[in-house]
Short mmCIF file of C-alpha atoms in Angstrom, two decimals:
data_model
loop_
_atom_site.label_atom_id
_atom_site.label_comp_id
_atom_site.label_asym_id
_atom_site.label_seq_id
_atom_site.Cartn_x
_atom_site.Cartn_y
_atom_site.Cartn_z
CA MET A 289 184.02 10.69 11.33
CA LYS A 290 185.73 10.58 7.96
CA VAL A 291 188.85 12.55 7.13
CA ALA A 292 186.83 14.65 4.67
CA ASP A 293 184.71 15.91 7.59
CA PHE A 294 187.76 17.72 8.99
CA GLU A 295 188.38 19.77 5.85
CA GLU A 296 186.87 22.96 7.19
CA GLN A 297 188.57 22.67 10.57
CA TRP A 298 191.97 21.96 9.02
CA GLN A 299 191.58 24.80 6.54
CA SER A 300 190.88 27.18 9.38
CA LEU A 301 193.88 25.90 11.38
CA MET A 302 196.12 26.20 8.33
CA ILE A 303 195.04 29.78 7.70
CA GLN A 304 195.89 30.62 11.32
CA SER A 305 199.20 28.77 10.96
CA LEU A 306 200.10 30.79 7.89
CA ALA A 307 199.59 33.89 10.03
CA GLY A 308 202.12 32.48 12.52
CA ASP A 309 199.77 31.04 15.17
CA GLU A 310 201.88 28.32 16.84
CA LYS A 311 198.98 26.85 18.82
CA ALA A 312 196.86 26.35 15.71
CA TYR A 313 199.85 24.90 13.85
CA ARG A 314 200.52 22.41 16.64
CA GLU A 315 196.86 21.41 16.67
CA LEU A 316 196.87 20.94 12.90
CA LEU A 317 200.05 18.83 12.93
CA GLU A 318 198.70 16.70 15.81
CA ALA A 319 195.52 16.12 13.81
CA ILE A 320 197.12 15.21 10.49
CA TYR A 321 200.01 13.12 11.90
CA PRO A 322 197.96 9.97 12.64
CA VAL A 323 195.97 10.40 9.42
CA LEU A 324 199.19 10.38 7.41
CA VAL A 325 200.57 7.39 9.33
CA ARG A 326 197.36 5.47 8.49
CA PHE A 327 197.58 6.60 4.87
CA TYR A 328 201.15 5.32 4.53
CA ILE A 329 200.73 2.13 6.52
CA LYS A 330 198.16 0.93 3.97
CA LYS A 331 200.76 1.32 1.23
CA VAL A 332 203.99 0.20 2.92
CA ALA A 333 202.74 -2.20 5.63
CA SER A 334 205.41 -1.10 8.10
CA GLN A 335 204.83 1.19 11.07
CA GLY A 336 208.46 2.42 11.06
CA VAL A 337 208.49 3.29 7.35
CA ALA A 338 205.03 4.87 7.63
CA GLU A 339 206.26 7.12 10.46
CA ASP A 340 209.40 8.06 8.49
CA LEU A 341 207.28 8.96 5.47
CA THR A 342 204.88 10.93 7.66
CA GLN A 343 207.73 12.98 9.06
CA GLU A 344 209.16 13.60 5.59
CA CYS A 345 205.73 14.61 4.38
CA LEU A 346 205.25 17.02 7.30
CA ILE A 347 208.65 18.60 6.62
CA ALA A 348 207.61 19.13 2.98
CA ILE A 349 204.32 20.63 4.14
CA HIS A 350 206.16 22.86 6.60
CA LYS A 351 208.58 24.15 3.94
CA ASN A 352 205.91 24.61 1.29
CA LYS A 353 203.05 26.03 3.35
CA ALA A 354 202.90 29.05 1.09
CA SER A 355 202.08 26.90 -1.95
CA TRP A 356 198.62 26.16 -0.50
CA ASP A 357 195.90 28.44 -1.80
CA PRO A 358 193.39 29.15 1.04
CA LYS A 359 190.58 29.24 -1.55
CA ARG A 360 191.30 25.62 -2.48
CA SER A 361 190.92 22.28 -0.72
CA PHE A 362 193.50 21.74 2.03
CA GLN A 363 193.18 17.97 1.91
CA ALA A 364 193.74 17.78 -1.87
CA TRP A 365 196.97 19.73 -1.32
CA LEU A 366 197.98 17.66 1.72
CA PHE A 367 197.41 14.27 0.12
CA ALA A 368 199.09 15.34 -3.12
CA ILE A 369 202.29 16.01 -1.14
CA ALA A 370 201.78 12.74 0.74
CA ARG A 371 201.56 10.88 -2.59
CA TYR A 372 204.69 12.62 -3.91
CA LYS A 373 206.63 11.44 -0.85
CA MET A 374 205.32 7.91 -1.29
CA ILE A 375 206.36 7.84 -4.97
CA ASP A 376 209.83 9.10 -3.95
CA TYR A 377 210.04 6.30 -1.39
CA PHE A 378 209.11 3.59 -3.89
CA ARG A 379 211.51 4.98 -6.49
CA ALA A 380 214.35 5.01 -3.94
CA ARG A 381 213.48 1.47 -2.91
CA GLU A 382 213.47 0.28 -6.52
CA ARG A 383 216.94 1.80 -7.02
CA SER A 384 218.18 0.12 -3.87
CA ILE A 385 216.80 -3.26 -4.97
CA LYS A 386 218.63 -2.92 -8.30
CA THR A 387 221.86 -2.05 -6.50
CA SER A 388 221.56 -4.98 -4.11
CA ALA A 389 220.91 -7.35 -7.03
CA ILE A 390 224.23 -6.26 -8.52
CA ASP A 391 225.95 -6.72 -5.14
CA GLU A 392 224.52 -10.24 -4.93
CA GLU A 393 225.87 -11.18 -8.36
CA ARG A 394 229.24 -9.71 -7.41
CA ASP A 395 229.34 -11.64 -4.13
CA GLN A 396 228.59 -14.92 -5.93
CA VAL A 397 231.52 -14.40 -8.31
CA ASP A 398 233.74 -13.35 -5.37
CA GLN A 399 232.77 -16.50 -3.49
CA MET A 400 233.62 -18.67 -6.45
CA SER A 401 237.18 -17.36 -6.54
CA ASP A 402 237.75 -16.60 -2.86
CA SER A 403 236.11 -19.46 -0.95
CA THR A 404 238.33 -22.16 -2.35
CA GLY A 405 241.37 -20.00 -2.65
CA ASP A 406 242.05 -22.21 -5.61
CA GLU A 407 244.37 -20.62 -8.14
CA ALA A 408 242.67 -22.60 -10.88
CA VAL A 409 239.31 -20.99 -10.18
CA LYS A 410 240.90 -17.55 -10.10
CA GLU A 411 242.46 -18.36 -13.42
CA LEU A 412 239.02 -19.33 -14.77
CA VAL A 413 237.59 -16.02 -13.59
CA HIS A 414 240.36 -14.15 -15.37
CA GLU A 415 239.82 -16.19 -18.51
CA GLY A 416 236.08 -15.60 -18.25
CA LEU A 417 236.73 -11.90 -17.89
CA ALA A 418 238.76 -11.93 -21.08
CA LYS A 419 235.88 -13.61 -22.92
CA LEU A 420 233.39 -10.90 -21.94
CA PRO A 421 232.44 -8.20 -24.45
CA GLU A 422 234.66 -5.14 -24.02
CA GLU A 423 232.10 -2.89 -22.32
CA MET A 424 231.07 -5.60 -19.84
CA LYS A 425 234.72 -6.29 -19.04
CA ARG A 426 235.35 -2.59 -18.43
CA ALA A 427 232.30 -2.41 -16.15
CA ILE A 428 233.76 -5.13 -13.91
CA VAL A 429 237.33 -3.84 -14.06
CA LEU A 430 236.28 -0.31 -13.14
CA THR A 431 234.00 -1.28 -10.25
CA LYS A 432 235.80 -4.35 -8.93
CA LEU A 433 239.50 -3.89 -9.65
CA ASP A 434 239.75 -0.10 -9.79
CA GLY A 435 237.28 0.23 -6.90
CA LEU A 436 235.11 2.92 -8.50
CA SER A 437 231.50 3.40 -7.41
CA THR A 438 228.76 2.70 -9.97
CA GLU A 439 228.26 6.47 -10.40
CA GLU A 440 231.97 7.11 -10.95
CA ALA A 441 232.21 4.25 -13.43
CA ALA A 442 229.12 5.56 -15.24
CA GLU A 443 230.72 8.98 -15.51
CA GLN A 444 233.93 7.51 -16.85
CA GLU A 445 232.07 5.42 -19.42
CA ASN A 446 229.82 8.35 -20.29
CA VAL A 447 226.56 6.48 -19.55
CA SER A 448 223.82 7.04 -16.98
CA PRO A 449 224.22 5.37 -13.54
CA GLY A 450 221.12 3.27 -14.33
CA ALA A 451 222.66 1.99 -17.57
CA MET A 452 225.91 1.23 -15.75
CA ARG A 453 224.04 -0.77 -13.07
CA VAL A 454 222.38 -2.85 -15.78
CA ARG A 455 225.73 -3.33 -17.53
CA ILE A 456 227.47 -4.48 -14.32
CA SER A 457 224.62 -6.83 -13.47
CA ARG A 458 224.72 -8.43 -16.94
CA ALA A 459 228.51 -8.62 -16.84
CA TYR A 460 228.54 -10.55 -13.54
CA LYS A 461 225.77 -12.84 -14.73
CA ARG A 462 227.65 -13.61 -17.96
CA LEU A 463 230.94 -14.10 -16.09
CA ARG A 464 229.30 -16.51 -13.65
CA GLU A 465 227.86 -18.53 -16.56
CA ILE A 466 231.26 -18.70 -18.28
CA VAL A 467 233.09 -19.79 -15.11
CA GLU A 468 230.41 -22.36 -14.19
CA SER A 469 230.50 -23.88 -17.65
CA GLU A 470 234.28 -24.26 -17.40
CA ILE A 471 234.06 -25.89 -13.96
CA MET B 179 221.40 10.01 14.60
CA SER B 180 218.16 8.50 15.87
CA LYS B 181 214.78 9.55 14.56
CA PRO B 182 213.07 12.14 16.83
CA SER B 183 209.92 11.08 18.66
CA LYS B 184 206.60 12.39 17.39
CA ASN B 185 206.46 15.12 20.04
CA GLU B 186 210.06 16.22 19.55
CA PHE B 187 209.49 16.32 15.82
CA LEU B 188 206.32 18.37 16.06
CA ASP B 189 208.02 20.72 18.58
CA GLN B 190 210.77 21.35 16.03
CA LEU B 191 208.28 22.19 13.28
CA VAL B 192 206.19 24.43 15.52
CA GLY B 193 209.33 26.15 16.85
CA ASP B 194 210.36 26.88 13.26
CA LEU B 195 207.01 28.42 12.29
CA LYS B 196 207.21 31.85 10.71
CA PRO B 197 204.26 33.85 9.45
CA GLU B 198 203.98 33.66 5.68
CA ALA B 199 203.77 36.95 3.80
CA SER B 200 200.41 37.29 2.07
CA HIS B 201 200.64 35.12 -1.00
CA LEU B 202 198.75 35.04 -4.25
CA GLY B 203 196.93 32.03 -5.70
CA ALA B 204 198.08 30.33 -8.90
CA GLU B 205 195.68 32.38 -11.06
CA ALA B 206 196.83 35.75 -9.69
CA ARG B 207 200.48 34.78 -10.04
CA PHE B 208 199.81 33.58 -13.58
CA MET B 209 198.12 36.86 -14.52
CA PHE B 210 200.98 38.85 -13.05
CA TRP B 211 203.52 36.80 -14.98
CA ALA B 212 201.53 36.92 -18.24
CA VAL B 213 201.03 40.70 -18.18
CA PHE B 214 204.60 41.40 -17.05
CA SER B 215 206.13 39.07 -19.66
CA PHE B 216 203.94 40.36 -22.47
CA CYS B 217 204.79 43.98 -21.72
CA MET B 218 208.51 43.33 -21.27
CA VAL B 219 208.86 41.21 -24.42
CA ALA B 220 206.79 43.63 -26.53
CA LEU B 221 208.80 46.57 -25.18
CA ALA B 222 212.12 44.81 -25.85
CA MET B 223 211.07 44.03 -29.42
CA GLU B 224 209.69 47.50 -30.04
CA PHE B 225 212.85 49.02 -28.60
CA ASN B 226 215.03 46.78 -30.77
CA ARG B 227 213.15 47.62 -33.94
CA PRO B 228 209.73 49.31 -34.04
CA LEU B 229 206.78 47.55 -35.63
CA SER B 230 206.87 48.01 -39.39
CA ILE B 231 203.72 49.03 -41.21
CA GLU B 232 204.62 46.55 -43.99
CA GLY B 233 203.72 43.65 -41.75
CA TYR B 234 200.13 44.84 -41.45
CA HIS B 235 199.32 43.94 -45.02
CA GLN B 236 200.06 40.33 -44.30
CA VAL B 237 198.37 40.29 -40.89
CA GLU B 238 195.22 41.65 -42.57
CA THR B 239 194.77 38.42 -44.56
CA THR B 240 192.37 36.05 -42.80
CA HIS B 241 194.67 33.04 -42.69
CA TYR B 242 197.62 34.98 -41.33
CA PHE B 243 195.45 36.81 -38.82
CA LEU B 244 194.02 33.52 -37.51
CA GLU B 245 197.52 32.13 -37.22
CA ALA B 246 198.53 35.20 -35.19
CA VAL B 247 195.61 34.62 -32.81
CA ILE B 248 196.43 30.91 -32.45
CA ALA B 249 200.11 31.77 -31.91
CA PHE B 250 199.28 33.68 -28.73
CA LEU B 251 197.22 30.88 -27.16
CA PRO B 252 200.08 28.53 -26.11
CA PHE B 253 201.65 31.33 -24.08
CA PHE B 254 198.52 31.45 -21.95
CA SER B 255 197.47 27.79 -21.95
CA LEU B 256 200.90 26.27 -21.31
CA GLY B 257 201.96 29.03 -18.92
CA TYR B 258 198.84 28.51 -16.85
CA LEU B 259 199.43 24.75 -16.72
CA ALA B 260 203.02 25.34 -15.51
CA PHE B 261 201.59 27.34 -12.61
CA LEU B 262 199.02 24.66 -11.81
CA TYR B 263 201.64 21.91 -11.82
CA SER B 264 203.61 23.84 -9.21
CA VAL B 265 200.74 23.62 -6.72
CA PRO B 266 200.24 20.17 -5.12
CA GLY B 267 196.85 18.71 -5.93
CA ARG B 268 196.12 21.13 -8.78
CA GLY B 269 198.06 19.57 -11.64
CA PRO B 270 195.42 18.83 -14.32
CA SER B 271 194.92 15.48 -15.98
CA ARG B 272 196.68 14.41 -19.17
CA LYS B 273 193.52 15.29 -21.14
CA TRP B 274 193.89 18.98 -20.23
CA LEU B 275 197.58 18.84 -20.98
CA ILE B 276 196.77 17.67 -24.50
CA VAL B 277 194.07 20.35 -24.86
CA ALA B 278 196.61 23.01 -23.81
CA LEU B 279 199.09 21.75 -26.40
CA VAL B 280 196.54 21.87 -29.26
CA PRO B 281 197.02 25.60 -30.15
CA LEU B 282 200.77 25.17 -30.41
CA ALA B 283 200.36 22.04 -32.53
CA LEU B 284 197.86 23.87 -34.76
CA TYR B 285 200.19 26.80 -35.23
CA VAL B 286 203.17 24.61 -36.09
CA LEU B 287 201.08 22.41 -38.40
CA SER B 288 199.59 25.41 -40.17
CA THR B 289 203.10 26.75 -40.78
CA VAL B 290 204.36 23.36 -41.96
CA PHE B 291 201.42 23.04 -44.36
CA GLY B 292 202.22 26.54 -45.58
CA VAL B 293 205.74 25.38 -46.38
CA LEU B 294 204.68 22.10 -47.96
CA PHE B 295 201.96 23.59 -50.16
CA ASP B 296 203.88 26.77 -50.83
CA ARG B 297 201.20 29.16 -49.60
CA PRO B 298 201.50 32.38 -51.65
CA LEU B 299 202.49 35.58 -49.88
CA PRO B 300 199.98 38.39 -50.01
CA GLU B 301 200.98 41.60 -51.72
CA GLY B 302 203.13 43.86 -49.57
CA ALA B 303 204.36 41.07 -47.32
CA MET B 304 207.50 41.75 -45.38
CA ILE B 305 209.56 39.40 -47.50
CA LYS B 306 212.96 40.52 -46.26
CA GLY B 307 212.00 39.89 -42.66
CA ARG B 308 213.36 41.45 -39.53
CA PHE B 309 217.10 41.56 -39.09
CA LEU B 310 218.27 38.67 -36.87
CA CYS B 311 214.72 37.84 -35.80
CA ASN B 312 215.89 34.33 -34.86
CA VAL B 313 218.44 35.65 -32.36
CA GLU B 314 215.90 38.13 -31.05
CA THR B 315 213.30 35.37 -30.59
CA LEU B 316 215.83 33.32 -28.67
CA PHE B 317 216.91 36.11 -26.35
CA VAL B 318 213.58 37.76 -25.56
CA SER B 319 212.07 34.37 -24.73
CA LEU B 320 214.40 34.34 -21.73
CA ILE B 321 212.20 37.02 -20.09
CA PRO B 322 209.06 34.85 -19.71
CA ILE B 323 211.12 31.69 -19.14
CA VAL B 324 213.20 33.12 -16.31
CA GLY B 325 210.12 34.79 -14.78
CA LEU B 326 208.07 31.61 -14.89
CA SER B 327 210.93 29.47 -13.58
CA TYR B 328 211.37 31.85 -10.66
CA MET B 329 207.69 31.60 -9.77
CA VAL B 330 207.59 27.82 -10.18
CA VAL B 331 210.64 27.41 -7.94
CA ARG B 332 208.70 29.22 -5.19
CA GLY B 333 205.93 26.63 -5.50
CA TYR B 334 206.14 22.84 -5.27
CA ALA B 335 206.77 21.45 -8.74
CA TYR B 336 206.94 17.68 -8.47
CA LYS B 337 206.90 16.77 -12.18
CA LYS B 338 210.02 18.76 -12.94
CA LYS B 339 210.57 17.66 -16.53
CA LEU B 340 206.97 18.26 -17.52
CA VAL B 341 207.00 21.68 -15.85
CA ALA B 342 210.31 22.47 -17.60
CA LEU B 343 208.77 21.56 -20.95
CA LEU B 344 205.74 23.74 -20.27
CA ILE B 345 207.91 26.67 -19.17
CA GLY B 346 210.11 26.40 -22.27
CA LEU B 347 207.20 26.15 -24.70
CA ALA B 348 205.08 28.82 -22.99
CA GLY B 349 207.97 31.26 -22.66
CA GLY B 350 209.23 30.52 -26.15
CA SER B 351 205.82 30.90 -27.77
CA LEU B 352 205.34 34.52 -26.65
CA PRO B 353 208.10 35.98 -28.85
CA VAL B 354 207.02 33.63 -31.65
CA ALA B 355 203.50 35.07 -31.48
CA LEU B 356 204.74 38.66 -31.36
CA MET B 357 207.20 37.93 -34.14
CA HIS B 358 204.26 36.73 -36.23
CA VAL B 359 203.19 40.39 -36.31
CA TYR B 360 206.58 42.09 -36.00
CA CYS B 361 208.17 39.91 -38.66
CA ALA B 362 205.22 38.93 -40.86
CA ASN B 363 206.76 36.59 -43.34
CA ALA B 364 206.62 33.42 -45.41
CA PRO B 365 205.88 30.07 -43.70
CA LEU B 366 209.40 28.74 -44.28
CA HIS B 367 210.92 31.80 -42.61
CA ILE B 368 208.52 31.47 -39.68
CA LEU B 369 209.31 27.80 -39.29
CA MET B 370 213.07 28.25 -39.38
CA HIS B 371 213.60 31.61 -37.72
CA HIS B 372 210.69 31.87 -35.24
CA ILE B 373 209.57 28.34 -34.37
CA GLY B 374 213.09 26.91 -34.63
CA PRO B 375 214.53 29.14 -31.87
CA MET B 376 211.49 28.41 -29.71
CA LEU B 377 212.10 24.66 -30.01
CA LEU B 378 215.80 25.20 -29.35
CA ILE B 379 215.23 27.20 -26.17
CA SER B 380 212.57 24.70 -25.03
CA THR B 381 215.03 21.85 -25.49
CA ILE B 382 217.72 23.67 -23.54
CA GLY B 383 215.13 24.46 -20.85
CA LEU B 384 214.20 20.79 -20.65
CA PHE B 385 217.70 20.06 -19.35
CA VAL B 386 218.40 23.23 -17.36
CA ILE B 387 215.09 23.98 -15.64
CA PRO B 388 214.69 20.64 -13.76
CA PHE B 389 218.18 21.23 -12.35
CA VAL B 390 217.22 24.77 -11.29
CA ILE B 391 214.00 23.51 -9.67
CA SER B 392 215.86 20.77 -7.79
CA LYS B 393 218.52 23.20 -6.60
CA TYR B 394 216.40 26.14 -5.53
CA SER B 395 212.94 24.82 -4.63
CA LYS B 396 212.07 23.77 -1.09
CA ASN B 397 210.69 20.32 -2.10
#
């Protein structure tokens, strides 16, 4: 049977759930849980992430039960929330990838100065820092030397956290190029 | 803290189940909001300064009358869309969004053309206008905006910025439409003192309403 074939049954269970019927609610959640896991696994290709997303989706459904109109399709409502949760997941992942790219650049510069322990290399890094455009230099000073988080630095510089991430990433890339060219 | 197993998780949800009070669909909630807002805004304006008979002369001209009719449409079309976007799975496509924006665009364009081509005022027009109509437009628009925001927060608005824009424009267009009759005036006055405040409140709403939705909705 296709998922669409369960529409009527799920609608009926949801109506009973809205009235406070725990048995019907349990039956509904049991029925939609594996359907949601399958839905997510096609998109994220990971059982663990699919289960996390399913649970997040079910929490959203639980909190927003009243937003479903019993005269309308239950599945359209259900899968719309499922899609919202998936978009949230991909957005969060994209942000995390950007952050880790910055961390990677930062680590490379750290390694250049720390691994050798060579004062000359440290000197080059400082010289490179001085050659950076003012806003790039401030981005590194604030996040590396002053120890501020990207968000705090963004607030101080009066830019969005996204813009600050880009600025830090470019600053480290430029600094690495300057130091490498000197070496 | 480790993730609960499927059964533990479902037990928690079932254990937290509470019967929902009988709720209205998007259409019924929209009708309630539209009627309530219309009555409250009209009452507030009437209470502030009763409708002047001078304005009728201008409203009686075909062009101005058509503009008045068009001015009311965005309140309904954009308000309805805001309700639909707060129900998962019911948000209409971009095509319908554009269709809903057409009356507002027509009204603004008609007024702008009136300014550019210096449309003559009919005899008996309320040239002096209504005292502080711009401030009044700004303040009374809060009634539909706050009402609609409250109802949207109780739904599930995912596209917060779009919904905020719709709320601001829908709520702001009601006093603009009423002001078209209450303060029947020249196109330049309408553009600056009626449409201007609507755009201002919509812009403020664009920043404030998404924050309100994020803070108070159950998403």
